[in-house]
């Protein structure tokens, strides 16, 4: 196995891990919004928060690292490739959206739902839900754009 194939394998592995967290977030988020039980909501948002932190952000970072190693093995150079600049910019934007929008919002959702499950008020729940959903839409758009650029590379 050459290094090129290893980088490709790891790039694909982390791509599947990252996209898997988007699916986990979408379906668990739907289930959390559908239930009226704050205990269930708290549990579902904790699952989303954990998967988004570990496999989501971690997978996204590793996806880009191994994607860049694979691109270099294919002969792409940052100094001469507008395609690689575009992909890198979108990847960095995805990291920022995940770290600055999605993770804080879902953390607030888990905390607010946990407080409501314990008999307290779900302070900030609606605002956090709106920010989290916006972050998920942005992540999906970034992912689809990155996927299109991975499939339709140019030189």
PDB file of C-alpha atoms in Angstrom:
ATOM      1  CA  UNK A   1       0.000   0.000   0.000  1.00  0.00           C
ATOM      2  CA  UNK A   2       1.425   3.367  -0.979  1.00  0.00           C
ATOM      3  CA  UNK A   3       1.129   6.482   1.146  1.00  0.00           C
ATOM      4  CA  UNK A   4      -1.240   7.927  -1.449  1.00  0.00           C
ATOM      5  CA  UNK A   5      -3.669   5.055  -0.832  1.00  0.00           C
ATOM      6  CA  UNK A   6      -3.283   5.352   2.946  1.00  0.00           C
ATOM      7  CA  UNK A   7      -4.083   9.097   2.817  1.00  0.00           C
ATOM      8  CA  UNK A   8      -7.103   8.388   0.613  1.00  0.00           C
ATOM      9  CA  UNK A   9      -8.338   5.637   2.956  1.00  0.00           C
ATOM     10  CA  UNK A  10      -8.012   7.859   6.023  1.00  0.00           C
ATOM     11  CA  UNK A  11      -9.581  10.807   4.181  1.00  0.00           C
ATOM     12  CA  UNK A  12     -12.603   8.676   3.281  1.00  0.00           C
ATOM     13  CA  UNK A  13     -12.792   7.207   6.790  1.00  0.00           C
ATOM     14  CA  UNK A  14     -12.954  10.619   8.432  1.00  0.00           C
ATOM     15  CA  UNK A  15     -15.352  11.887   5.764  1.00  0.00           C
ATOM     16  CA  UNK A  16     -17.767   9.086   6.685  1.00  0.00           C
ATOM     17  CA  UNK A  17     -17.279   9.796  10.405  1.00  0.00           C
ATOM     18  CA  UNK A  18     -17.969  13.505   9.919  1.00  0.00           C
ATOM     19  CA  UNK A  19     -21.036  13.005   7.743  1.00  0.00           C
ATOM     20  CA  UNK A  20     -22.262  10.362  10.192  1.00  0.00           C
ATOM     21  CA  UNK A  21     -22.329  13.001  12.922  1.00  0.00           C
ATOM     22  CA  UNK A  22     -24.406  15.269  10.690  1.00  0.00           C
ATOM     23  CA  UNK A  23     -26.921  12.429  10.309  1.00  0.00           C
ATOM     24  CA  UNK A  24     -26.876  11.700  14.053  1.00  0.00           C
ATOM     25  CA  UNK A  25     -27.490  15.378  14.772  1.00  0.00           C
ATOM     26  CA  UNK A  26     -30.330  15.656  12.262  1.00  0.00           C
ATOM     27  CA  UNK A  27     -32.285  12.612  13.365  1.00  0.00           C
ATOM     28  CA  UNK A  28     -31.706  12.981  17.098  1.00  0.00           C
ATOM     29  CA  UNK A  29     -32.557  16.663  16.769  1.00  0.00           C
ATOM     30  CA  UNK A  30     -35.839  15.778  15.066  1.00  0.00           C
ATOM     31  CA  UNK A  31     -36.627  13.300  17.835  1.00  0.00           C
ATOM     32  CA  UNK A  32     -35.756  15.878  20.528  1.00  0.00           C
ATOM     33  CA  UNK A  33     -38.021  18.485  18.961  1.00  0.00           C
ATOM     34  CA  UNK A  34     -40.852  15.964  18.584  1.00  0.00           C
ATOM     35  CA  UNK A  35     -40.969  14.859  22.217  1.00  0.00           C
ATOM     36  CA  UNK A  36     -42.491  16.837  25.067  1.00  0.00           C
ATOM     37  CA  UNK A  37     -40.412  15.007  27.707  1.00  0.00           C
ATOM     38  CA  UNK A  38     -37.544  17.244  28.782  1.00  0.00           C
ATOM     39  CA  UNK A  39     -35.583  14.254  30.095  1.00  0.00           C
ATOM     40  CA  UNK A  40     -35.620  12.660  26.647  1.00  0.00           C
ATOM     41  CA  UNK A  41     -34.688  15.979  25.045  1.00  0.00           C
ATOM     42  CA  UNK A  42     -31.769  16.393  27.423  1.00  0.00           C
ATOM     43  CA  UNK A  43     -30.498  12.894  26.637  1.00  0.00           C
ATOM     44  CA  UNK A  44     -30.844  13.359  22.877  1.00  0.00           C
ATOM     45  CA  UNK A  45     -29.081  16.729  22.906  1.00  0.00           C
ATOM     46  CA  UNK A  46     -26.275  15.276  25.061  1.00  0.00           C
ATOM     47  CA  UNK A  47     -25.818  12.509  22.467  1.00  0.00           C
ATOM     48  CA  UNK A  48     -25.678  15.127  19.713  1.00  0.00           C
ATOM     49  CA  UNK A  49     -23.231  17.260  21.691  1.00  0.00           C
ATOM     50  CA  UNK A  50     -20.896  14.355  22.377  1.00  0.00           C
ATOM     51  CA  UNK A  51     -20.950  13.019  18.814  1.00  0.00           C
ATOM     52  CA  UNK A  52     -20.525  16.512  17.364  1.00  0.00           C
ATOM     53  CA  UNK A  53     -17.526  17.220  19.599  1.00  0.00           C
ATOM     54  CA  UNK A  54     -15.689  13.956  19.156  1.00  0.00           C
ATOM     55  CA  UNK A  55     -16.486  12.512  15.746  1.00  0.00           C
ATOM     56  CA  UNK A  56     -17.836  15.760  14.312  1.00  0.00           C
ATOM     57  CA  UNK A  57     -15.161  18.361  15.004  1.00  0.00           C
ATOM     58  CA  UNK A  58     -12.391  15.799  15.456  1.00  0.00           C
ATOM     59  CA  UNK A  59     -13.409  13.984  12.283  1.00  0.00           C
ATOM     60  CA  UNK A  60     -13.643  17.255  10.374  1.00  0.00           C
ATOM     61  CA  UNK A  61     -10.127  18.284  11.402  1.00  0.00           C
ATOM     62  CA  UNK A  62      -8.678  14.884  10.480  1.00  0.00           C
ATOM     63  CA  UNK A  63     -10.677  14.840   7.242  1.00  0.00           C
ATOM     64  CA  UNK A  64      -8.920  18.012   6.135  1.00  0.00           C
ATOM     65  CA  UNK A  65      -5.488  16.895   7.301  1.00  0.00           C
ATOM     66  CA  UNK A  66      -5.635  13.626   5.383  1.00  0.00           C
ATOM     67  CA  UNK A  67      -7.359  15.288   2.440  1.00  0.00           C
ATOM     68  CA  UNK A  68      -4.473  17.714   2.171  1.00  0.00           C
ATOM     69  CA  UNK A  69      -1.920  14.919   2.447  1.00  0.00           C
ATOM     70  CA  UNK A  70      -3.759  13.087  -0.323  1.00  0.00           C
ATOM     71  CA  UNK A  71      -3.905  16.226  -2.490  1.00  0.00           C
ATOM     72  CA  UNK A  72      -0.141  16.704  -2.112  1.00  0.00           C
ATOM     73  CA  UNK A  73       0.414  13.051  -3.037  1.00  0.00           C
ATOM     74  CA  UNK A  74      -1.660  13.681  -6.177  1.00  0.00           C
ATOM     75  CA  UNK A  75       0.587  16.602  -7.114  1.00  0.00           C
ATOM     76  CA  UNK A  76      -1.496  19.574  -5.981  1.00  0.00           C
ATOM     77  CA  UNK A  77       0.445  22.490  -4.519  1.00  0.00           C
ATOM     78  CA  UNK A  78      -1.016  25.314  -2.443  1.00  0.00           C
ATOM     79  CA  UNK A  79       1.145  27.796  -4.328  1.00  0.00           C
ATOM     80  CA  UNK A  80      -0.292  26.830  -7.705  1.00  0.00           C
ATOM     81  CA  UNK A  81      -3.759  25.390  -7.097  1.00  0.00           C
ATOM     82  CA  UNK A  82      -6.862  27.582  -6.817  1.00  0.00           C
ATOM     83  CA  UNK A  83      -8.823  24.365  -6.260  1.00  0.00           C
ATOM     84  CA  UNK A  84      -6.782  23.517  -3.159  1.00  0.00           C
ATOM     85  CA  UNK A  85      -7.150  27.086  -1.874  1.00  0.00           C
ATOM     86  CA  UNK A  86     -10.935  26.837  -2.324  1.00  0.00           C
ATOM     87  CA  UNK A  87     -11.156  23.490  -0.573  1.00  0.00           C
ATOM     88  CA  UNK A  88      -8.956  24.696   2.277  1.00  0.00           C
ATOM     89  CA  UNK A  89     -11.041  27.844   2.738  1.00  0.00           C
ATOM     90  CA  UNK A  90     -14.285  25.874   2.865  1.00  0.00           C
ATOM     91  CA  UNK A  91     -12.761  23.336   5.253  1.00  0.00           C
ATOM     92  CA  UNK A  92     -11.599  26.107   7.596  1.00  0.00           C
ATOM     93  CA  UNK A  93     -15.042  27.737   7.370  1.00  0.00           C
ATOM     94  CA  UNK A  94     -16.625  24.416   8.351  1.00  0.00           C
ATOM     95  CA  UNK A  95     -14.308  24.143  11.359  1.00  0.00           C
ATOM     96  CA  UNK A  96     -15.249  27.676  12.440  1.00  0.00           C
ATOM     97  CA  UNK A  97     -18.991  27.023  12.042  1.00  0.00           C
ATOM     98  CA  UNK A  98     -18.735  23.751  13.957  1.00  0.00           C
ATOM     99  CA  UNK A  99     -16.625  25.219  16.773  1.00  0.00           C
ATOM    100  CA  UNK A 100     -18.276  28.642  17.046  1.00  0.00           C
ATOM    101  CA  UNK A 101     -21.927  27.954  16.207  1.00  0.00           C
ATOM    102  CA  UNK A 102     -22.919  24.278  16.341  1.00  0.00           C
ATOM    103  CA  UNK A 103     -21.059  23.075  19.448  1.00  0.00           C
ATOM    104  CA  UNK A 104     -21.903  26.016  21.737  1.00  0.00           C
ATOM    105  CA  UNK A 105     -25.552  25.957  20.646  1.00  0.00           C
ATOM    106  CA  UNK A 106     -26.032  22.227  21.185  1.00  0.00           C
ATOM    107  CA  UNK A 107     -24.234  22.495  24.528  1.00  0.00           C
ATOM    108  CA  UNK A 108     -26.731  25.177  25.566  1.00  0.00           C
ATOM    109  CA  UNK A 109     -29.584  22.995  24.323  1.00  0.00           C
ATOM    110  CA  UNK A 110     -28.391  20.049  26.427  1.00  0.00           C
ATOM    111  CA  UNK A 111     -27.996  22.308  29.478  1.00  0.00           C
ATOM    112  CA  UNK A 112     -31.401  23.987  29.043  1.00  0.00           C
ATOM    113  CA  UNK A 113     -33.183  20.668  28.480  1.00  0.00           C
ATOM    114  CA  UNK A 114     -31.382  19.174  31.483  1.00  0.00           C
ATOM    115  CA  UNK A 115     -32.476  22.103  33.647  1.00  0.00           C
ATOM    116  CA  UNK A 116     -36.085  21.726  32.475  1.00  0.00           C
ATOM    117  CA  UNK A 117     -35.939  17.969  33.131  1.00  0.00           C
ATOM    118  CA  UNK A 118     -34.893  18.765  36.697  1.00  0.00           C
ATOM    119  CA  UNK A 119     -37.889  21.027  37.200  1.00  0.00           C
ATOM    120  CA  UNK A 120     -36.207  24.317  36.312  1.00  0.00           C
ATOM    121  CA  UNK A 121     -36.771  26.662  33.416  1.00  0.00           C
ATOM    122  CA  UNK A 122     -35.446  25.939  29.931  1.00  0.00           C
ATOM    123  CA  UNK A 123     -33.807  29.357  29.758  1.00  0.00           C
ATOM    124  CA  UNK A 124     -32.421  30.134  26.318  1.00  0.00           C
ATOM    125  CA  UNK A 125     -33.738  26.930  24.750  1.00  0.00           C
ATOM    126  CA  UNK A 126     -35.515  28.549  21.778  1.00  0.00           C
ATOM    127  CA  UNK A 127     -32.629  30.867  20.922  1.00  0.00           C
ATOM    128  CA  UNK A 128     -30.107  28.014  21.176  1.00  0.00           C
ATOM    129  CA  UNK A 129     -32.335  25.802  19.024  1.00  0.00           C
ATOM    130  CA  UNK A 130     -32.458  28.477  16.323  1.00  0.00           C
ATOM    131  CA  UNK A 131     -28.665  28.941  16.349  1.00  0.00           C
ATOM    132  CA  UNK A 132     -28.071  25.194  16.328  1.00  0.00           C
ATOM    133  CA  UNK A 133     -30.411  24.636  13.398  1.00  0.00           C
ATOM    134  CA  UNK A 134     -28.772  27.490  11.469  1.00  0.00           C
ATOM    135  CA  UNK A 135     -25.369  25.948  12.183  1.00  0.00           C
ATOM    136  CA  UNK A 136     -26.576  22.579  10.898  1.00  0.00           C
ATOM    137  CA  UNK A 137     -27.873  24.145   7.684  1.00  0.00           C
ATOM    138  CA  UNK A 138     -24.518  25.888   7.177  1.00  0.00           C
ATOM    139  CA  UNK A 139     -22.617  22.657   7.896  1.00  0.00           C
ATOM    140  CA  UNK A 140     -24.746  20.776   5.385  1.00  0.00           C
ATOM    141  CA  UNK A 141     -24.173  23.422   2.697  1.00  0.00           C
ATOM    142  CA  UNK A 142     -20.433  23.436   3.377  1.00  0.00           C
ATOM    143  CA  UNK A 143     -20.291  19.640   3.325  1.00  0.00           C
ATOM    144  CA  UNK A 144     -22.185  19.422   0.024  1.00  0.00           C
ATOM    145  CA  UNK A 145     -19.953  22.073  -1.529  1.00  0.00           C
ATOM    146  CA  UNK A 146     -16.829  20.272  -0.323  1.00  0.00           C
ATOM    147  CA  UNK A 147     -18.190  16.995  -1.667  1.00  0.00           C
ATOM    148  CA  UNK A 148     -18.796  18.566  -5.069  1.00  0.00           C
ATOM    149  CA  UNK A 149     -15.249  19.940  -5.090  1.00  0.00           C
ATOM    150  CA  UNK A 150     -13.833  16.545  -4.129  1.00  0.00           C
ATOM    151  CA  UNK A 151     -15.674  14.831  -6.961  1.00  0.00           C
ATOM    152  CA  UNK A 152     -15.180  17.533  -9.586  1.00  0.00           C
ATOM    153  CA  UNK A 153     -11.524  18.490  -9.063  1.00  0.00           C
ATOM    154  CA  UNK A 154      -9.865  20.855 -11.464  1.00  0.00           C
ATOM    155  CA  UNK A 155      -6.231  21.636 -12.161  1.00  0.00           C
TER     156      UNK A 155
END
